[in-house]
PDB file of C-alpha atoms in Angstrom:
ATOM      1  CA  UNK I  18      -3.252  18.830  -3.236  1.00 54.00           C
ATOM      2  CA  UNK I  19      -6.185  16.534  -3.711  1.00 78.00           C
ATOM      3  CA  UNK I  20      -4.623  13.813  -3.275  1.00 93.00           C
ATOM      4  CA  UNK I  21      -5.891  11.033  -5.370  1.00 96.00           C
ATOM      5  CA  UNK I  22      -8.799  10.326  -6.318  1.00 96.00           C
ATOM      6  CA  UNK I  23     -11.155   7.127  -7.483  1.00 97.00           C
ATOM      7  CA  UNK I  24     -14.299   5.673  -8.465  1.00 97.00           C
ATOM      8  CA  UNK I  25     -16.267   4.692  -7.962  1.00 97.00           C
ATOM      9  CA  UNK I  26     -15.978   3.601  -5.420  1.00 96.00           C
ATOM     10  CA  UNK I  27     -17.756   0.650  -5.558  1.00 97.00           C
ATOM     11  CA  UNK I  28     -18.775  -1.962  -8.441  1.00 98.00           C
ATOM     12  CA  UNK I  29     -21.419  -5.087  -7.717  1.00 98.00           C
ATOM     13  CA  UNK I  30     -21.534  -6.795 -11.169  1.00 98.00           C
ATOM     14  CA  UNK I  31     -22.559 -10.005 -12.116  1.00 97.00           C
ATOM     15  CA  UNK I  32     -19.846 -12.975 -13.441  1.00 97.00           C
ATOM     16  CA  UNK I  33     -18.827 -12.571 -16.909  1.00 97.00           C
ATOM     17  CA  UNK I  34     -19.429  -9.019 -17.246  1.00 98.00           C
ATOM     18  CA  UNK I  35     -16.312  -6.149 -17.245  1.00 98.00           C
ATOM     19  CA  UNK I  36     -16.089  -3.607 -15.684  1.00 98.00           C
ATOM     20  CA  UNK I  37     -13.436  -0.796 -15.317  1.00 98.00           C
ATOM     21  CA  UNK I  38     -12.125   1.318 -12.807  1.00 97.00           C
ATOM     22  CA  UNK I  39     -10.324   4.497 -12.603  1.00 98.00           C
ATOM     23  CA  UNK I  40      -7.933   6.233 -10.974  1.00 98.00           C
ATOM     24  CA  UNK I  41      -6.212  10.130 -10.509  1.00 97.00           C
ATOM     25  CA  UNK I  42      -3.333  10.473  -9.151  1.00 96.00           C
ATOM     26  CA  UNK I  43      -2.084  13.134  -6.939  1.00 94.00           C
ATOM     27  CA  UNK I  44      -1.162  16.048 -10.449  1.00 91.00           C
ATOM     28  CA  UNK I  45       2.760  15.754 -11.246  1.00 88.00           C
ATOM     29  CA  UNK I  46       2.552  12.496  -9.579  1.00 92.00           C
ATOM     30  CA  UNK I  47       4.500  10.374 -12.472  1.00 91.00           C
ATOM     31  CA  UNK I  48       4.813   7.325 -10.225  1.00 92.00           C
ATOM     32  CA  UNK I  49       1.742   5.306 -10.350  1.00 95.00           C
ATOM     33  CA  UNK I  50       0.827   1.209  -8.827  1.00 95.00           C
ATOM     34  CA  UNK I  51      -2.188  -0.247  -8.248  1.00 96.00           C
ATOM     35  CA  UNK I  52      -2.476  -3.545  -5.505  1.00 96.00           C
ATOM     36  CA  UNK I  53      -5.304  -5.830  -4.445  1.00 96.00           C
ATOM     37  CA  UNK I  54      -6.332  -6.346  -1.335  1.00 95.00           C
ATOM     38  CA  UNK I  55      -8.462  -9.035  -0.414  1.00 94.00           C
ATOM     39  CA  UNK I  56     -10.147  -9.247   3.470  1.00 89.00           C
ATOM     40  CA  UNK I  57      -7.878 -10.228   6.100  1.00 86.00           C
ATOM     41  CA  UNK I  58      -4.574  -9.329   3.721  1.00 91.00           C
ATOM     42  CA  UNK I  59      -2.561  -6.550   3.150  1.00 93.00           C
ATOM     43  CA  UNK I  60      -2.607  -5.076  -0.231  1.00 95.00           C
ATOM     44  CA  UNK I  61      -0.726  -6.812  -3.438  1.00 94.00           C
ATOM     45  CA  UNK I  62       0.795  -5.341  -6.518  1.00 93.00           C
ATOM     46  CA  UNK I  63      -0.383  -5.953  -9.757  1.00 94.00           C
ATOM     47  CA  UNK I  64       1.500  -2.979 -12.551  1.00 94.00           C
ATOM     48  CA  UNK I  65       3.490  -0.084 -12.462  1.00 91.00           C
ATOM     49  CA  UNK I  66       3.895   2.731 -14.629  1.00 92.00           C
ATOM     50  CA  UNK I  67       6.202   6.017 -15.247  1.00 90.00           C
ATOM     51  CA  UNK I  68       4.648   8.686 -16.450  1.00 89.00           C
ATOM     52  CA  UNK I  69       2.454   6.458 -20.096  1.00 87.00           C
ATOM     53  CA  UNK I  70       4.976   2.921 -20.023  1.00 88.00           C
ATOM     54  CA  UNK I  71       3.430   0.711 -17.915  1.00 86.00           C
ATOM     55  CA  UNK I  72       7.036  -1.035 -16.633  1.00 85.00           C
ATOM     56  CA  UNK I  73       6.493  -3.932 -14.602  1.00 84.00           C
ATOM     57  CA  UNK I  74       3.088  -6.835 -14.745  1.00 85.00           C
ATOM     58  CA  UNK I  75       2.881  -8.930 -11.272  1.00 87.00           C
ATOM     59  CA  UNK I  76       1.730 -12.267 -12.223  1.00 83.00           C
ATOM     60  CA  UNK I  77      -1.540 -12.257 -10.598  1.00 82.00           C
ATOM     61  CA  UNK I  78      -2.369 -10.390 -13.795  1.00 85.00           C
ATOM     62  CA  UNK I  79      -3.972 -12.911 -15.416  1.00 88.00           C
ATOM     63  CA  UNK I  80      -4.584 -12.093 -19.676  1.00 92.00           C
ATOM     64  CA  UNK I  81      -8.665 -10.936 -18.065  1.00 95.00           C
ATOM     65  CA  UNK I  82      -6.234  -7.918 -16.242  1.00 95.00           C
ATOM     66  CA  UNK I  83      -5.837  -4.674 -19.682  1.00 95.00           C
ATOM     67  CA  UNK I  84      -4.433  -1.386 -17.144  1.00 96.00           C
ATOM     68  CA  UNK I  85      -3.575   2.210 -18.917  1.00 95.00           C
ATOM     69  CA  UNK I  86      -2.307   5.716 -18.278  1.00 95.00           C
ATOM     70  CA  UNK I  87      -2.355   7.651 -21.477  1.00 91.00           C
ATOM     71  CA  UNK I  88      -1.058  10.960 -21.608  1.00 86.00           C
ATOM     72  CA  UNK I  89       0.409  10.123 -17.989  1.00 85.00           C
ATOM     73  CA  UNK I  90      -2.389  10.848 -16.175  1.00 90.00           C
ATOM     74  CA  UNK I  91      -5.084   9.431 -14.728  1.00 96.00           C
ATOM     75  CA  UNK I  92      -5.282   5.162 -15.015  1.00 97.00           C
ATOM     76  CA  UNK I  93      -7.925   2.884 -15.366  1.00 97.00           C
ATOM     77  CA  UNK I  94      -7.838  -0.972 -14.790  1.00 97.00           C
ATOM     78  CA  UNK I  95     -10.570  -2.570 -16.437  1.00 97.00           C
ATOM     79  CA  UNK I  96     -11.415  -6.762 -15.501  1.00 97.00           C
ATOM     80  CA  UNK I  97     -13.086  -8.999 -18.550  1.00 97.00           C
ATOM     81  CA  UNK I  98     -15.690 -11.518 -17.811  1.00 97.00           C
ATOM     82  CA  UNK I  99     -14.914 -10.703 -13.829  1.00 97.00           C
ATOM     83  CA  UNK I 100     -14.490 -14.256 -11.956  1.00 96.00           C
ATOM     84  CA  UNK I 101     -15.455 -13.851  -8.235  1.00 96.00           C
ATOM     85  CA  UNK I 102     -12.232 -14.472  -7.101  1.00 95.00           C
ATOM     86  CA  UNK I 103     -12.499 -11.274  -8.770  1.00 96.00           C
ATOM     87  CA  UNK I 104     -13.680  -9.570  -6.037  1.00 97.00           C
ATOM     88  CA  UNK I 105     -11.329  -7.180  -3.818  1.00 96.00           C
ATOM     89  CA  UNK I 106     -11.041  -3.770  -3.040  1.00 96.00           C
ATOM     90  CA  UNK I 107      -8.681  -2.272  -5.876  1.00 97.00           C
ATOM     91  CA  UNK I 108      -6.526   0.698  -4.689  1.00 97.00           C
ATOM     92  CA  UNK I 109      -4.269   2.760  -6.629  1.00 97.00           C
ATOM     93  CA  UNK I 110      -1.048   4.634  -5.120  1.00 96.00           C
ATOM     94  CA  UNK I 111       0.436   7.653  -6.970  1.00 95.00           C
ATOM     95  CA  UNK I 112       4.514   8.570  -5.721  1.00 93.00           C
ATOM     96  CA  UNK I 113       6.192  12.034  -7.294  1.00 90.00           C
ATOM     97  CA  UNK I 114       9.298   9.900  -8.606  1.00 80.00           C
ATOM     98  CA  UNK I 115      11.158  12.732 -10.951  1.00 73.00           C
ATOM     99  CA  UNK I 116      14.792  11.783 -10.797  1.00 73.00           C
ATOM    100  CA  UNK I 117      14.794   9.411  -7.606  1.00 77.00           C
ATOM    101  CA  UNK I 118      14.829   5.610  -8.317  1.00 78.00           C
ATOM    102  CA  UNK I 119      11.583   3.984  -8.320  1.00 76.00           C
ATOM    103  CA  UNK I 120      11.211   2.330  -4.948  1.00 78.00           C
ATOM    104  CA  UNK I 121      13.014   5.204  -2.846  1.00 81.00           C
ATOM    105  CA  UNK I 122       9.417   7.484  -2.497  1.00 83.00           C
ATOM    106  CA  UNK I 123       6.503   7.432  -0.510  1.00 90.00           C
ATOM    107  CA  UNK I 124       3.968   6.142  -2.085  1.00 93.00           C
ATOM    108  CA  UNK I 125       0.175   8.320  -1.382  1.00 95.00           C
ATOM    109  CA  UNK I 126      -3.113   6.022  -1.609  1.00 96.00           C
ATOM    110  CA  UNK I 127      -6.667   6.552  -2.895  1.00 96.00           C
ATOM    111  CA  UNK I 128      -9.736   5.092  -0.686  1.00 95.00           C
ATOM    112  CA  UNK I 129      -9.275   2.113  -3.169  1.00 96.00           C
ATOM    113  CA  UNK I 130     -12.597   0.697  -5.299  1.00 97.00           C
ATOM    114  CA  UNK I 131     -14.159  -2.462  -4.058  1.00 96.00           C
ATOM    115  CA  UNK I 132     -15.724  -4.627  -6.130  1.00 98.00           C
ATOM    116  CA  UNK I 133     -18.039  -7.810  -5.997  1.00 97.00           C
ATOM    117  CA  UNK I 134     -18.874  -9.883  -8.439  1.00 97.00           C
ATOM    118  CA  UNK I 135     -21.934 -11.854  -7.819  1.00 96.00           C
TER     119      UNK I 135
ATOM    120  CA  UNK X  18      12.010 -12.932  -2.588  1.00 79.00           C
ATOM    121  CA  UNK X  19      11.183 -10.201  -0.401  1.00 85.00           C
ATOM    122  CA  UNK X  20       8.790 -11.062   2.632  1.00 92.00           C
ATOM    123  CA  UNK X  21       7.358  -9.160   5.617  1.00 96.00           C
ATOM    124  CA  UNK X  22       5.691 -10.800   8.376  1.00 97.00           C
ATOM    125  CA  UNK X  23       3.770  -8.526  11.212  1.00 97.00           C
ATOM    126  CA  UNK X  24       2.664 -12.128  14.047  1.00 96.00           C
ATOM    127  CA  UNK X  25      -0.146 -10.160  15.609  1.00 96.00           C
ATOM    128  CA  UNK X  26      -2.833  -9.954  13.535  1.00 96.00           C
ATOM    129  CA  UNK X  27      -5.003  -8.052  16.550  1.00 97.00           C
ATOM    130  CA  UNK X  28      -3.677  -5.827  19.480  1.00 97.00           C
ATOM    131  CA  UNK X  29      -5.993  -3.798  21.881  1.00 97.00           C
ATOM    132  CA  UNK X  30      -4.915  -1.283  23.830  1.00 97.00           C
ATOM    133  CA  UNK X  31      -5.919   1.195  26.094  1.00 98.00           C
ATOM    134  CA  UNK X  32      -6.722   5.153  25.914  1.00 97.00           C
ATOM    135  CA  UNK X  33      -4.303   7.236  26.509  1.00 97.00           C
ATOM    136  CA  UNK X  34      -1.588   4.079  27.265  1.00 97.00           C
ATOM    137  CA  UNK X  35       1.074   2.489  24.586  1.00 98.00           C
ATOM    138  CA  UNK X  36       1.214  -0.210  22.839  1.00 98.00           C
ATOM    139  CA  UNK X  37       3.984  -1.329  20.181  1.00 98.00           C
ATOM    140  CA  UNK X  38       3.205  -3.954  17.024  1.00 98.00           C
ATOM    141  CA  UNK X  39       5.767  -6.151  15.276  1.00 98.00           C
ATOM    142  CA  UNK X  40       7.025  -6.468  11.309  1.00 98.00           C
ATOM    143  CA  UNK X  41      10.256  -8.308  10.224  1.00 98.00           C
ATOM    144  CA  UNK X  42      10.910  -8.508   7.184  1.00 97.00           C
ATOM    145  CA  UNK X  43      13.611 -11.265   4.663  1.00 95.00           C
ATOM    146  CA  UNK X  44      16.026  -9.155   2.150  1.00 91.00           C
ATOM    147  CA  UNK X  45      19.307  -9.394   0.549  1.00 90.00           C
ATOM    148  CA  UNK X  46      18.984  -5.654  -0.356  1.00 88.00           C
ATOM    149  CA  UNK X  47      21.004  -3.262   2.037  1.00 87.00           C
ATOM    150  CA  UNK X  48      19.254   0.032   0.788  1.00 89.00           C
ATOM    151  CA  UNK X  49      15.679  -0.419   1.648  1.00 91.00           C
ATOM    152  CA  UNK X  50      12.694   1.657   2.586  1.00 93.00           C
ATOM    153  CA  UNK X  51      10.944   0.995   5.401  1.00 95.00           C
ATOM    154  CA  UNK X  52       6.883   1.781   5.990  1.00 96.00           C
ATOM    155  CA  UNK X  53       4.180   1.373   8.535  1.00 98.00           C
ATOM    156  CA  UNK X  54       0.377   2.492   7.249  1.00 97.00           C
ATOM    157  CA  UNK X  55      -2.249   3.015   8.457  1.00 97.00           C
ATOM    158  CA  UNK X  56      -5.808   2.419   7.547  1.00 95.00           C
ATOM    159  CA  UNK X  57      -8.507   2.944   9.422  1.00 92.00           C
ATOM    160  CA  UNK X  58     -12.162   1.155   8.922  1.00 87.00           C
ATOM    161  CA  UNK X  59     -13.865   1.725   5.712  1.00 80.00           C
ATOM    162  CA  UNK X  60     -10.882   4.131   4.564  1.00 83.00           C
ATOM    163  CA  UNK X  61      -8.539   4.628   2.813  1.00 89.00           C
ATOM    164  CA  UNK X  62      -4.739   3.529   3.503  1.00 93.00           C
ATOM    165  CA  UNK X  63      -2.008   7.287   5.346  1.00 95.00           C
ATOM    166  CA  UNK X  64       1.195   6.565   5.489  1.00 96.00           C
ATOM    167  CA  UNK X  65       2.044   6.913   9.256  1.00 97.00           C
ATOM    168  CA  UNK X  66       6.074   6.538   9.041  1.00 97.00           C
ATOM    169  CA  UNK X  67       9.206   6.059   6.749  1.00 95.00           C
ATOM    170  CA  UNK X  68      11.774   4.319   7.801  1.00 95.00           C
ATOM    171  CA  UNK X  69      15.860   4.261   5.271  1.00 93.00           C
ATOM    172  CA  UNK X  70      18.078   1.249   5.870  1.00 92.00           C
ATOM    173  CA  UNK X  71      21.116   3.560   5.913  1.00 91.00           C
ATOM    174  CA  UNK X  72      19.810   5.790   7.993  1.00 90.00           C
ATOM    175  CA  UNK X  73      20.847   4.358  11.770  1.00 86.00           C
ATOM    176  CA  UNK X  74      18.081   7.157  13.728  1.00 92.00           C
ATOM    177  CA  UNK X  75      14.945   5.928  14.730  1.00 95.00           C
ATOM    178  CA  UNK X  76      11.926   7.533  12.251  1.00 94.00           C
ATOM    179  CA  UNK X  77       9.529   9.888  14.944  1.00 95.00           C
ATOM    180  CA  UNK X  78       6.355  11.743  14.082  1.00 95.00           C
ATOM    181  CA  UNK X  79       4.633  12.579  16.784  1.00 96.00           C
ATOM    182  CA  UNK X  80       3.146  10.287  18.976  1.00 97.00           C
ATOM    183  CA  UNK X  81       4.622   7.155  16.513  1.00 98.00           C
ATOM    184  CA  UNK X  82       7.916   6.325  17.115  1.00 97.00           C
ATOM    185  CA  UNK X  83       9.802   2.788  15.003  1.00 97.00           C
ATOM    186  CA  UNK X  84      12.179   0.808  16.115  1.00 97.00           C
ATOM    187  CA  UNK X  85      14.306   0.068  13.281  1.00 96.00           C
ATOM    188  CA  UNK X  86      17.295  -2.575  14.066  1.00 95.00           C
ATOM    189  CA  UNK X  87      19.243  -3.615  10.585  1.00 94.00           C
ATOM    190  CA  UNK X  88      20.977  -7.100  11.596  1.00 94.00           C
ATOM    191  CA  UNK X  89      18.634  -8.792  13.167  1.00 95.00           C
ATOM    192  CA  UNK X  90      15.564  -7.387  10.126  1.00 96.00           C
ATOM    193  CA  UNK X  91      13.149  -6.069  12.361  1.00 97.00           C
ATOM    194  CA  UNK X  92      11.491  -2.868  12.799  1.00 97.00           C
ATOM    195  CA  UNK X  93       8.237  -2.548  15.329  1.00 98.00           C
ATOM    196  CA  UNK X  94       5.503   0.968  15.066  1.00 98.00           C
ATOM    197  CA  UNK X  95       5.470   2.062  19.523  1.00 98.00           C
ATOM    198  CA  UNK X  96       2.380   4.267  19.632  1.00 98.00           C
ATOM    199  CA  UNK X  97       2.026   6.452  22.741  1.00 98.00           C
ATOM    200  CA  UNK X  98      -0.650   8.158  24.645  1.00 98.00           C
ATOM    201  CA  UNK X  99      -3.065   6.074  22.323  1.00 98.00           C
ATOM    202  CA  UNK X 100      -6.311   7.172  21.143  1.00 97.00           C
ATOM    203  CA  UNK X 101      -8.982   6.185  20.093  1.00 97.00           C
ATOM    204  CA  UNK X 102      -8.526   7.216  16.257  1.00 95.00           C
ATOM    205  CA  UNK X 103      -5.884   5.106  16.018  1.00 97.00           C
ATOM    206  CA  UNK X 104      -8.005   2.171  16.048  1.00 97.00           C
ATOM    207  CA  UNK X 105      -7.313   0.835  12.762  1.00 97.00           C
ATOM    208  CA  UNK X 106      -5.539  -1.633  10.370  1.00 97.00           C
ATOM    209  CA  UNK X 107      -1.940  -1.894  10.677  1.00 98.00           C
ATOM    210  CA  UNK X 108       0.656  -2.074   7.576  1.00 98.00           C
ATOM    211  CA  UNK X 109       4.613  -3.045   7.702  1.00 98.00           C
ATOM    212  CA  UNK X 110       6.009  -2.513   4.074  1.00 96.00           C
ATOM    213  CA  UNK X 111       8.904  -2.482   1.948  1.00 92.00           C
ATOM    214  CA  UNK X 112      10.600  -1.398  -1.197  1.00 92.00           C
ATOM    215  CA  UNK X 113      13.258  -1.003  -2.674  1.00 88.00           C
ATOM    216  CA  UNK X 114      15.609   0.595  -5.560  1.00 85.00           C
ATOM    217  CA  UNK X 115      16.473  -0.835  -8.383  1.00 72.00           C
ATOM    218  CA  UNK X 116      14.594  -2.627 -11.145  1.00 58.00           C
ATOM    219  CA  UNK X 117      11.559  -1.227 -12.772  1.00 57.00           C
ATOM    220  CA  UNK X 118       9.229  -1.676 -10.289  1.00 74.00           C
ATOM    221  CA  UNK X 119       9.659   0.093  -6.708  1.00 80.00           C
ATOM    222  CA  UNK X 120       6.908  -1.533  -4.986  1.00 86.00           C
ATOM    223  CA  UNK X 121       5.697  -1.934  -1.717  1.00 92.00           C
ATOM    224  CA  UNK X 122       5.570  -6.564  -0.153  1.00 93.00           C
ATOM    225  CA  UNK X 123       3.076  -5.980   2.432  1.00 95.00           C
ATOM    226  CA  UNK X 124       3.098  -7.212   5.486  1.00 96.00           C
ATOM    227  CA  UNK X 125      -0.782  -9.263   6.808  1.00 96.00           C
ATOM    228  CA  UNK X 126      -1.239  -5.864   8.964  1.00 97.00           C
ATOM    229  CA  UNK X 127      -2.512  -6.054  12.220  1.00 98.00           C
ATOM    230  CA  UNK X 128      -5.648  -4.805  14.113  1.00 97.00           C
ATOM    231  CA  UNK X 129      -5.778  -2.000  16.522  1.00 98.00           C
ATOM    232  CA  UNK X 130      -8.372  -1.524  18.760  1.00 97.00           C
ATOM    233  CA  UNK X 131      -7.614   0.811  21.237  1.00 97.00           C
ATOM    234  CA  UNK X 132     -10.543   0.891  23.794  1.00 97.00           C
ATOM    235  CA  UNK X 133     -11.659   4.023  26.229  1.00 95.00           C
TER     236      UNK X 133
END
């Protein structure tokens, strides 16, 4: 069990550029979540995958944001035409799932990707 | 809508002493789960403790214990024998079964400093 990993750990980009982040969940975890954390705040939910299906998206996820989880393994989060307001820590979490309902199992977090938009 | 409130933005405690972090929540759900997560400076968030609402017994994990008061919708974290490594942001979080989400709802966090 190597834990949830995220890459890159830091990303600095200019406004208007596209960026993509990757999350590798704990193996055999079929649930994967993306959260955004701004300075001095708790994480806020962005989107949720069960296996390869994206089942829920927050209203925070504007049309510039897209997430995928091909084959139910790793996930990517892409932000197009970045804005300064996108600067934040982007956290990925995974949970085992299985027969349990969403919201009953424990989520384990990765180290996050810190995005700075200049 | 579910909300989580942590009313103490910052706290400090002397090493080896006991400190209690407060958390209140609001929900109309009867079955739910509460968590405390710890986020050390520049390090990833890790689970401290988990409480199922249907369990009356308060959860404990070594030096960490909770005081879960369901009627009052209160979920405080007690850290005994505080250590320097306990210095971190502590987040209270809530989730509940049903629907297709299962996402955690977090409070704004409490910054705990343990002083030697």
